Coordinates of C-alpha atoms in Angstrom, one line a residue:
M77 CA -48.7 -79.4 -197.8
S78 CA -47.9 -77.2 -194.7
G79 CA -51.3 -78.3 -193.1
S80 CA -50.3 -82.0 -193.3
R81 CA -46.8 -81.2 -192.1
E82 CA -48.2 -79.3 -189.1
A83 CA -50.4 -82.4 -188.4
I84 CA -47.6 -84.7 -188.5
L85 CA -45.5 -82.5 -186.2
G86 CA -48.6 -82.2 -183.8
A87 CA -49.0 -85.9 -183.6
I88 CA -45.2 -86.4 -182.9
R89 CA -45.4 -83.8 -180.2
N90 CA -48.4 -85.6 -178.6
T91 CA -46.8 -89.0 -178.7
P92 CA -45.2 -90.0 -175.4
L93 CA -41.6 -90.9 -176.0
Q94 CA -40.7 -92.2 -172.7
G95 CA -42.3 -94.0 -169.8
E96 CA -43.2 -97.6 -169.2
H97 CA -45.8 -99.2 -171.4
P98 CA -47.7 -102.3 -170.3
R99 CA -46.7 -105.5 -172.1
P100 CA -49.4 -107.3 -173.9
A101 CA -50.7 -110.4 -172.1
V102 CA -49.2 -113.5 -173.6
P103 CA -50.7 -117.0 -173.0
L104 CA -48.0 -119.2 -171.3
F105 CA -49.2 -122.8 -172.3
D106 CA -47.6 -124.1 -169.1
Q107 CA -50.0 -127.1 -168.8
T108 CA -47.7 -128.9 -171.4
A109 CA -44.3 -128.3 -169.5
P110 CA -42.4 -131.4 -168.5
A111 CA -41.3 -131.7 -164.9
D112 CA -37.6 -131.9 -165.9
L113 CA -36.6 -128.8 -167.8
K114 CA -32.8 -129.7 -167.7
A115 CA -33.5 -132.8 -169.6
L116 CA -35.6 -131.0 -172.2
F117 CA -33.1 -128.2 -172.5
Q118 CA -30.3 -130.6 -173.2
K119 CA -32.2 -132.5 -175.8
S120 CA -33.2 -129.3 -177.5
L121 CA -29.6 -127.8 -177.4
E122 CA -28.1 -131.1 -178.8
R123 CA -30.7 -131.1 -181.6
M124 CA -29.6 -127.5 -182.5
G125 CA -26.0 -128.7 -182.7
G126 CA -24.9 -127.6 -179.2
K127 CA -23.1 -129.7 -176.7
M128 CA -23.6 -130.3 -173.0
L129 CA -20.5 -130.5 -170.7
L130 CA -20.5 -133.0 -167.9
T131 CA -20.3 -131.4 -164.5
D132 CA -17.5 -132.2 -162.2
A133 CA -18.3 -131.8 -158.5
A134 CA -14.7 -131.9 -157.4
D135 CA -13.5 -129.2 -159.9
P136 CA -16.6 -127.3 -161.3
M137 CA -14.3 -125.5 -164.0
A138 CA -12.6 -128.6 -165.1
P139 CA -15.1 -129.3 -168.0
V140 CA -14.4 -125.7 -169.3
R141 CA -10.7 -126.2 -169.4
Q142 CA -11.3 -129.6 -171.1
A143 CA -13.3 -127.9 -173.8
I144 CA -10.6 -125.5 -174.7
V145 CA -8.6 -127.7 -177.1
K146 CA -7.1 -125.2 -179.5
P147 CA -4.5 -122.5 -178.8
G148 CA -5.7 -118.9 -179.1
P149 CA -7.1 -116.1 -177.1
V150 CA -9.7 -117.0 -174.4
V151 CA -11.9 -114.2 -173.2
S152 CA -13.8 -114.8 -169.9
C153 CA -16.9 -112.8 -168.9
V154 CA -17.3 -114.8 -165.6
P155 CA -15.4 -114.6 -162.5
E156 CA -15.2 -118.3 -162.1
F157 CA -12.8 -118.6 -164.9
E158 CA -9.6 -116.7 -165.9
G159 CA -9.2 -116.0 -169.6
D160 CA -6.0 -114.6 -171.2
M161 CA -7.7 -111.5 -172.7
K162 CA -9.5 -109.0 -170.7
I163 CA -12.6 -107.0 -171.6
T164 CA -12.1 -103.3 -170.5
P165 CA -14.4 -100.3 -171.0
Q166 CA -12.1 -99.4 -173.9
T167 CA -12.6 -102.7 -175.6
R168 CA -14.2 -102.2 -179.1
P169 CA -16.5 -104.7 -180.7
T170 CA -13.9 -105.6 -183.3
D171 CA -11.3 -106.4 -180.7
I172 CA -13.2 -109.7 -180.1
A173 CA -12.4 -111.0 -183.7
P174 CA -9.3 -112.9 -182.9
V175 CA -10.9 -114.7 -179.9
E176 CA -10.8 -118.6 -180.2
Y177 CA -13.0 -119.2 -177.0
A178 CA -15.4 -117.0 -175.0
V179 CA -16.6 -118.2 -171.6
L180 CA -19.7 -116.5 -170.5
R181 CA -22.8 -117.1 -168.4
A182 CA -26.4 -117.0 -169.9
A183 CA -29.0 -115.0 -168.3
F184 CA -31.3 -117.8 -168.7
G185 CA -32.1 -120.7 -171.0
V186 CA -35.3 -121.8 -172.9
A187 CA -36.0 -125.6 -172.5
E188 CA -38.2 -126.0 -175.6
T189 CA -35.8 -124.5 -178.0
G190 CA -32.4 -125.0 -176.3
S191 CA -31.9 -121.3 -176.6
L192 CA -29.7 -119.1 -174.4
C193 CA -30.5 -115.4 -173.5
F194 CA -27.5 -113.0 -173.3
T195 CA -27.8 -109.3 -172.4
E196 CA -25.0 -106.7 -172.4
K197 CA -24.6 -107.6 -168.8
Q198 CA -23.3 -111.1 -169.6
L199 CA -21.6 -110.2 -173.0
H200 CA -19.8 -107.0 -171.8
V201 CA -19.2 -106.3 -175.5
N202 CA -22.1 -107.3 -177.7
T203 CA -19.8 -109.1 -180.3
T204 CA -18.6 -111.6 -177.6
G205 CA -21.6 -113.7 -178.5
F206 CA -20.7 -113.9 -182.3
L207 CA -17.2 -113.3 -183.0
P208 CA -15.4 -115.9 -181.1
Q209 CA -14.9 -119.3 -182.8
H210 CA -16.4 -121.2 -179.9
L211 CA -18.6 -120.3 -176.8
I212 CA -18.6 -122.1 -173.5
V213 CA -21.7 -121.0 -171.7
L214 CA -22.4 -121.4 -167.9
L215 CA -26.1 -121.9 -167.2
D216 CA -27.8 -122.0 -163.8
P217 CA -30.4 -124.8 -164.2
A218 CA -32.8 -122.8 -161.9
Q219 CA -32.8 -120.2 -164.7
I220 CA -34.3 -122.4 -167.4
V221 CA -37.8 -121.6 -168.5
Y222 CA -40.1 -123.8 -170.4
N223 CA -40.8 -122.0 -173.7
L224 CA -40.4 -118.6 -175.3
H225 CA -43.7 -117.4 -173.9
N226 CA -42.2 -117.8 -170.4
A227 CA -39.0 -116.2 -171.7
Y228 CA -40.7 -113.0 -172.6
Q229 CA -42.1 -112.6 -169.1
R230 CA -38.5 -112.3 -167.8
P231 CA -37.3 -109.1 -166.3
E232 CA -34.3 -108.8 -168.8
W233 CA -36.7 -107.5 -171.6
L234 CA -37.4 -104.5 -169.4
Q235 CA -34.0 -104.0 -167.9
A236 CA -31.6 -104.6 -170.7
H237 CA -30.6 -102.3 -173.6
Y238 CA -29.5 -105.3 -175.7
A239 CA -30.6 -109.1 -175.5
V240 CA -30.2 -111.9 -177.8
F241 CA -31.2 -115.5 -178.0
Q242 CA -28.7 -118.0 -179.4
S243 CA -29.6 -121.7 -180.2
G244 CA -26.5 -123.8 -180.9
P245 CA -23.6 -122.9 -183.2
S246 CA -24.2 -120.8 -186.3
A247 CA -25.0 -123.1 -189.3
T248 CA -26.2 -123.0 -192.9
A249 CA -27.1 -125.8 -195.2
D250 CA -28.1 -123.7 -198.3
I251 CA -24.7 -124.0 -200.1
E252 CA -24.9 -127.2 -202.1
G253 CA -26.9 -128.8 -199.4
V254 CA -24.0 -129.1 -197.0
L255 CA -24.3 -128.3 -193.4
V256 CA -21.6 -125.8 -192.4
H257 CA -21.1 -124.7 -188.8
G258 CA -19.6 -121.4 -188.1
A259 CA -20.9 -119.7 -191.3
Q260 CA -22.1 -116.5 -189.8
G261 CA -21.0 -116.9 -186.1
V262 CA -19.6 -119.4 -183.6
R263 CA -18.5 -122.8 -184.8
S264 CA -19.4 -124.6 -181.5
L265 CA -21.5 -123.9 -178.5
S266 CA -21.0 -125.8 -175.2
V267 CA -23.1 -125.5 -172.1
L268 CA -22.3 -126.3 -168.5
F269 CA -24.8 -126.4 -165.8
Q270 CA -23.3 -124.2 -163.2
P271 CA -25.5 -122.5 -160.4

């Protein structure tokens, strides 16, 4: 018994715990990518229950203000829009629970799936992506990649401690066959193309 214990401890001691490991090569399948990634992203987002906001050249944040239709705390994680709740270093994950709307910027989007990637840099508090009732997301169209194969080539996976994909609002249809939004997360997800 002690011999196997020593062998396990020896293996643990000889296993590098830190340092950069090369990522495996992943085929990209770019030959099928359409020329208009914005249009594909919008189609995919809407298929997943999300909504695109129309841009307003005169007032870029007008669509965000128009999307906020219910009273309640609004938290903003972007400098372009002022919320009425501030996230500070003392903000706990549970402090986000009463938030009605969260306005944040995605690190990037995935056209094929309509997904948005958020890291701790965009969320400030990881629960900002899940506890608010409604998400309003700013997305730079230049930061849309074709598919998940391309997404995993992004630097966020090496630089962030936390990263998550979201594709539309939370939904479930396993209860009596009825589609319910907001079952385990946000009830609506709206995206505004904003460089």
